Amino acid sequence: MASGLRGIRTVRDFEFKDKVVFLRLDLNAPIEDGKITDETRLRASLPTIKYIQEKGGKIVMASHLGRPKSANDKEFSLEPVAQRLSELLDAEVILAEEPLAEAIKGLTMSLKKNQMILLENLRFESGETKNSAEFAQTLAGFTQIYINDAFGASHRAHASIHALPEMVREKGIGFLIEKEIQMLDQLLDNPKRPYIAVLGGAKISDKIAVIEKLIDVVDGFIIGGAMAYTFLKALETPVGKSLVEEDRLKYSREMVERIKARNKTLLLPVDHVISTGIKDGASAKTTTNAIIPEGWMGVDIGPQTLKNYSNLLSEANTIFWNGPMGVFETPEFSKGSFGLAKAVAESKALKVVGGGDSAAAAEASGYASQMSHISTGGGASLEYLQGDKLPGLEVLRKAKTSEKMEAKV
Ligand code: AMP
């Protein structure tokens, strides 16, 4: 079995007692008016934090939050996250304003059993996104063991993900990354058949690499969201003013041919919810066939399409879902995405939801708890599935190989 975890140590492999542990987490939660609106990522981080705490490690947690322009962008402060983590962990989480090596070292020395440190938003430091060796050196100045559990950030070569672990000898992953990779590997290594990929969302261009990879792996594709209109237009079905990527029409046409040539299933919408705009209150109606009249745009899959998709999913044994079926943020246009979430949830298959907007749609539909796995990293899970190497994992794998070589000498 080709395991993406080969050569990577997990938290179980370390002796944490009294060691300063740099714990890279993905605490990038949506925050509105100082309140966390979705704490999935916080909760997903708890098992690793608790484990290291129980083993006596001195924890320095670190994460990015949003895309601040500078350290003065206080709306991107991790303060609300520190507060909420304190409650969830029943521990004191000390927010360290600046990640200065000596100051953090000093803090860790006086850390009590029920205290841990959270560094302020890593992206307040310009060196983070530049994968700066200098910034990584600062972090390495107090790090004895490096643990990455930030799956959602592991596809980015940033200082806390890549440059830092390159400098640290003792390094590995937490439980969240371990689970994410184990689940995604099940989609790549002998998945149970039939295996159906459901792809939706705004753009084909974002999903081309994963379609390319999956075409040889899955038994069928279900296409929804705005992506579907590029396919339909490529097949000469009128799509009105729906969102279409004109420069992907040729690719879509060829893709349909290639899927057919491999004798695989491709389901596209046969009816739609259409609207004159995507805002609340714009007039909306349901078509009775695949044609979208002039002046209207497709904003969701129609009821017959949902039936077709649900029927195929009910026979599947493996399902990967990435991307909503429509503009699900608007209640009138959410039936397709929520209905699809229900069909996925009710299927007996192994069902993996690929993070991002599909995770939000699954959550909002009320069916999230019935999924086998909902990835915490939309971009990272797509990159992993399309066969790209994640910098945050590769840097940990290298360690093992060089150690083995050292051991042989
Ligand atoms: P993505 O990030 O590519 O998965 O796209 C997610 C976004 O696609 C969501 O914000 C949806 O509102 C949007 N979307 C889905 N279907 C449509 C559609 N038919 N027209 C416009 N936007 C859509």
Short mmCIF file of C-alpha atoms in Angstrom, two decimals, residues 49-278:
data_model
loop_
_atom_site.label_atom_id
_atom_site.label_comp_id
_atom_site.label_asym_id
_atom_site.label_seq_id
_atom_site.Cartn_x
_atom_site.Cartn_y
_atom_site.Cartn_z
CA ILE A 49 -2.41 19.36 21.95
CA LYS A 50 -3.86 17.22 24.76
CA TYR A 51 -1.57 14.30 23.97
CA ILE A 52 1.61 16.39 24.11
CA GLN A 53 0.37 18.08 27.27
CA GLU A 54 -0.29 14.74 28.93
CA LYS A 55 3.21 13.59 28.00
CA GLY A 56 4.70 16.59 29.77
CA GLY A 57 5.79 18.69 26.77
CA LYS A 58 6.09 22.47 27.02
CA ILE A 59 3.84 23.53 24.18
CA VAL A 60 4.37 26.55 21.94
CA MET A 61 1.48 26.56 19.48
CA ALA A 62 1.65 28.57 16.26
CA SER A 63 -0.73 29.29 13.40
CA HIS A 64 -1.56 31.79 10.72
CA LEU A 65 -4.91 33.56 10.54
CA GLY A 66 -6.21 35.10 7.32
CA ARG A 67 -4.07 37.32 5.18
CA PRO A 68 -2.97 40.34 7.27
CA LYS A 69 -0.99 43.07 5.53
CA SER A 70 1.05 43.90 8.63
CA ALA A 71 1.25 43.30 12.39
CA ASN A 72 -1.03 46.33 12.83
CA ASP A 73 -3.91 44.44 11.22
CA LYS A 74 -5.37 43.63 14.63
CA GLU A 75 -8.53 42.09 13.20
CA PHE A 76 -6.24 39.13 12.37
CA SER A 77 -5.07 38.68 15.95
CA LEU A 78 -5.25 35.15 17.38
CA GLU A 79 -6.59 36.59 20.64
CA PRO A 80 -10.13 35.11 20.24
CA VAL A 81 -8.54 31.76 19.34
CA ALA A 82 -6.34 31.82 22.46
CA GLN A 83 -9.41 32.52 24.57
CA ARG A 84 -11.50 29.76 23.03
CA LEU A 85 -8.65 27.25 23.23
CA SER A 86 -8.27 28.02 26.94
CA GLU A 87 -11.91 27.05 27.42
CA LEU A 88 -11.76 23.95 25.23
CA LEU A 89 -8.57 22.71 26.89
CA ASP A 90 -9.36 23.90 30.38
CA ALA A 91 -5.85 25.35 30.41
CA GLU A 92 -4.24 28.78 30.38
CA VAL A 93 -3.25 29.74 26.86
CA ILE A 94 -0.75 32.61 26.94
CA LEU A 95 -0.73 34.68 23.75
CA ALA A 96 2.88 35.71 23.00
CA GLU A 97 2.86 38.97 21.03
CA GLU A 98 6.25 38.48 19.42
CA PRO A 99 8.05 35.23 18.66
CA LEU A 100 11.44 36.37 19.96
CA ALA A 101 13.60 33.34 20.70
CA GLU A 102 14.97 34.47 24.07
CA ALA A 103 11.61 35.73 25.34
CA ILE A 104 9.84 32.51 24.36
CA LYS A 105 12.62 30.44 25.87
CA GLY A 106 12.21 32.37 29.11
CA LEU A 107 8.44 31.88 29.06
CA THR A 108 8.73 28.13 28.48
CA MET A 109 11.07 27.80 31.47
CA SER A 110 8.45 29.14 33.83
CA LEU A 111 5.55 27.31 32.18
CA LYS A 112 3.34 25.43 34.62
CA LYS A 113 1.60 22.14 33.89
CA ASN A 114 -1.68 23.73 32.91
CA GLN A 115 -0.22 26.52 30.81
CA MET A 116 0.78 26.69 27.19
CA ILE A 117 1.90 29.37 24.77
CA LEU A 118 0.26 30.45 21.54
CA LEU A 119 2.35 32.67 19.29
CA GLU A 120 0.53 35.62 17.72
CA ASN A 121 -0.46 35.25 14.03
CA LEU A 122 2.63 33.99 12.20
CA ARG A 123 1.73 36.12 9.19
CA PHE A 124 2.31 39.26 11.24
CA GLU A 125 5.94 38.40 10.46
CA SER A 126 6.78 39.05 6.82
CA GLY A 127 9.26 36.15 6.84
CA GLU A 128 6.51 33.54 7.30
CA THR A 129 5.06 33.49 3.79
CA LYS A 130 8.54 34.04 2.29
CA ASN A 131 9.79 30.82 3.87
CA SER A 132 12.53 33.00 5.34
CA ALA A 133 15.49 31.17 6.87
CA GLU A 134 16.07 34.11 9.20
CA PHE A 135 12.55 33.94 10.65
CA ALA A 136 12.78 30.15 10.88
CA GLN A 137 16.06 30.54 12.77
CA THR A 138 14.26 32.65 15.36
CA LEU A 139 11.66 29.92 15.85
CA ALA A 140 14.32 27.21 15.86
CA GLY A 141 16.01 29.15 18.68
CA PHE A 142 13.54 27.74 21.21
CA THR A 143 12.30 24.59 19.44
CA GLN A 144 13.42 21.18 20.69
CA ILE A 145 10.76 19.10 18.97
CA TYR A 146 8.81 20.25 15.91
CA ILE A 147 5.33 18.86 15.31
CA ASN A 148 3.21 19.79 12.31
CA ASP A 149 -0.53 19.20 12.63
CA ALA A 150 -1.58 21.99 10.28
CA PHE A 151 -2.89 19.93 7.39
CA GLY A 152 -4.63 22.91 5.80
CA ALA A 153 -1.32 24.77 5.51
CA SER A 154 0.98 21.88 4.58
CA HIS A 155 0.78 22.56 0.84
CA ARG A 156 2.51 25.90 1.40
CA ALA A 157 6.28 26.28 1.70
CA HIS A 158 6.11 28.85 4.48
CA ALA A 159 8.70 29.32 7.24
CA SER A 160 6.80 27.52 10.00
CA ILE A 161 5.90 24.66 7.66
CA HIS A 162 9.10 24.22 5.70
CA ALA A 163 12.18 26.30 6.62
CA LEU A 164 11.80 25.65 10.37
CA PRO A 165 11.54 21.83 10.29
CA GLU A 166 14.51 21.78 7.90
CA MET A 167 16.54 23.18 10.81
CA VAL A 168 15.18 20.90 13.51
CA ARG A 169 16.26 17.30 13.93
CA GLU A 170 13.37 15.99 16.06
CA LYS A 171 10.25 16.40 13.94
CA GLY A 172 7.01 14.72 13.05
CA ILE A 173 3.26 15.06 12.60
CA GLY A 174 0.22 15.11 14.86
CA PHE A 175 -2.96 13.02 14.85
CA LEU A 176 -4.88 15.31 12.49
CA ILE A 177 -2.41 15.11 9.62
CA GLU A 178 -2.06 11.38 10.21
CA LYS A 179 -5.82 10.91 9.86
CA GLU A 180 -6.12 13.23 6.86
CA ILE A 181 -3.42 11.33 4.94
CA GLN A 182 -4.77 7.91 5.93
CA MET A 183 -8.24 8.91 4.64
CA LEU A 184 -6.94 10.44 1.42
CA ASP A 185 -4.71 7.40 0.83
CA GLN A 186 -7.84 5.24 0.89
CA LEU A 187 -9.04 7.21 -2.13
CA LEU A 188 -5.79 6.55 -3.98
CA ASP A 189 -4.95 2.96 -3.03
CA ASN A 190 -7.41 0.37 -4.31
CA PRO A 191 -10.58 2.30 -3.49
CA LYS A 192 -13.73 0.15 -3.22
CA ARG A 193 -15.76 0.35 -6.41
CA PRO A 194 -17.75 1.98 -7.76
CA TYR A 195 -15.79 5.12 -6.88
CA ILE A 196 -17.57 8.37 -7.73
CA ALA A 197 -16.03 11.85 -7.61
CA VAL A 198 -18.44 14.74 -7.15
CA LEU A 199 -16.92 18.01 -8.29
CA GLY A 200 -18.55 21.41 -8.08
CA GLY A 201 -17.76 24.97 -7.14
CA ALA A 202 -16.96 28.00 -9.19
CA LYS A 203 -14.12 27.11 -11.51
CA ILE A 204 -12.97 24.21 -13.65
CA SER A 205 -9.51 25.73 -13.81
CA ASP A 206 -8.99 25.09 -10.07
CA LYS A 207 -9.97 21.45 -10.47
CA ILE A 208 -8.25 20.51 -13.73
CA ALA A 209 -5.27 18.83 -12.07
CA VAL A 210 -7.49 16.72 -9.84
CA ILE A 211 -9.77 15.76 -12.75
CA GLU A 212 -6.66 14.68 -14.67
CA LYS A 213 -5.55 12.51 -11.78
CA LEU A 214 -8.98 11.08 -10.98
CA ILE A 215 -9.89 10.19 -14.56
CA ASP A 216 -7.83 7.00 -14.27
CA VAL A 217 -8.90 6.26 -10.71
CA VAL A 218 -12.67 6.83 -10.47
CA ASP A 219 -15.57 5.02 -12.13
CA GLY A 220 -17.59 8.16 -12.64
CA PHE A 221 -17.80 11.92 -12.26
CA ILE A 222 -20.74 13.98 -11.05
CA ILE A 223 -20.35 17.62 -12.02
CA GLY A 224 -22.27 20.51 -10.46
CA GLY A 225 -21.82 24.15 -9.50
CA ALA A 226 -20.75 26.76 -12.03
CA MET A 227 -18.23 24.25 -13.42
CA ALA A 228 -21.14 22.38 -15.00
CA TYR A 229 -22.04 25.30 -17.28
CA THR A 230 -18.62 25.29 -18.91
CA PHE A 231 -19.14 21.59 -19.66
CA LEU A 232 -22.69 22.16 -20.91
CA LYS A 233 -21.65 25.05 -23.13
CA ALA A 234 -18.81 22.93 -24.49
CA LEU A 235 -21.50 20.39 -25.46
CA GLU A 236 -23.48 23.19 -27.11
CA THR A 237 -26.29 23.42 -24.58
CA PRO A 238 -27.40 27.08 -24.17
CA VAL A 239 -26.41 28.35 -20.71
CA GLY A 240 -27.69 31.97 -20.77
CA LYS A 241 -25.49 34.23 -18.69
CA SER A 242 -24.23 31.47 -16.36
CA LEU A 243 -20.64 31.65 -15.16
CA VAL A 244 -18.55 30.05 -17.93
CA GLU A 245 -14.80 29.79 -18.34
CA GLU A 246 -14.56 30.46 -22.06
CA ASP A 247 -10.89 29.50 -22.18
CA ARG A 248 -11.70 26.04 -20.82
CA LEU A 249 -14.36 25.06 -23.36
CA LYS A 250 -11.95 23.08 -25.53
CA TYR A 251 -10.51 21.31 -22.49
CA SER A 252 -14.02 20.45 -21.26
CA ARG A 253 -15.02 19.04 -24.64
CA GLU A 254 -11.89 16.87 -24.72
CA MET A 255 -12.45 15.79 -21.14
CA VAL A 256 -15.96 14.57 -21.98
CA GLU A 257 -14.48 12.55 -24.86
CA ARG A 258 -11.77 11.07 -22.68
CA ILE A 259 -14.23 10.08 -19.96
CA LYS A 260 -16.47 8.42 -22.58
CA ALA A 261 -13.50 6.68 -24.21
CA ARG A 262 -12.66 5.09 -20.86
CA ASN A 263 -16.25 3.90 -20.49
CA LYS A 264 -16.74 5.91 -17.32
CA THR A 265 -19.88 7.65 -16.17
CA LEU A 266 -20.26 11.42 -16.43
CA LEU A 267 -23.38 13.03 -14.99
CA LEU A 268 -24.15 16.65 -15.82
CA PRO A 269 -27.23 18.69 -14.83
CA VAL A 270 -30.42 17.95 -16.78
CA ASP A 271 -32.35 20.76 -15.09
CA HIS A 272 -31.44 23.83 -13.07
CA VAL A 273 -32.49 26.48 -10.61
CA ILE A 274 -31.99 29.67 -12.58
CA SER A 275 -32.00 33.28 -11.53
CA THR A 276 -31.56 36.74 -12.93
CA GLY A 277 -28.71 37.32 -10.43
CA ILE A 278 -27.01 35.59 -7.54
#
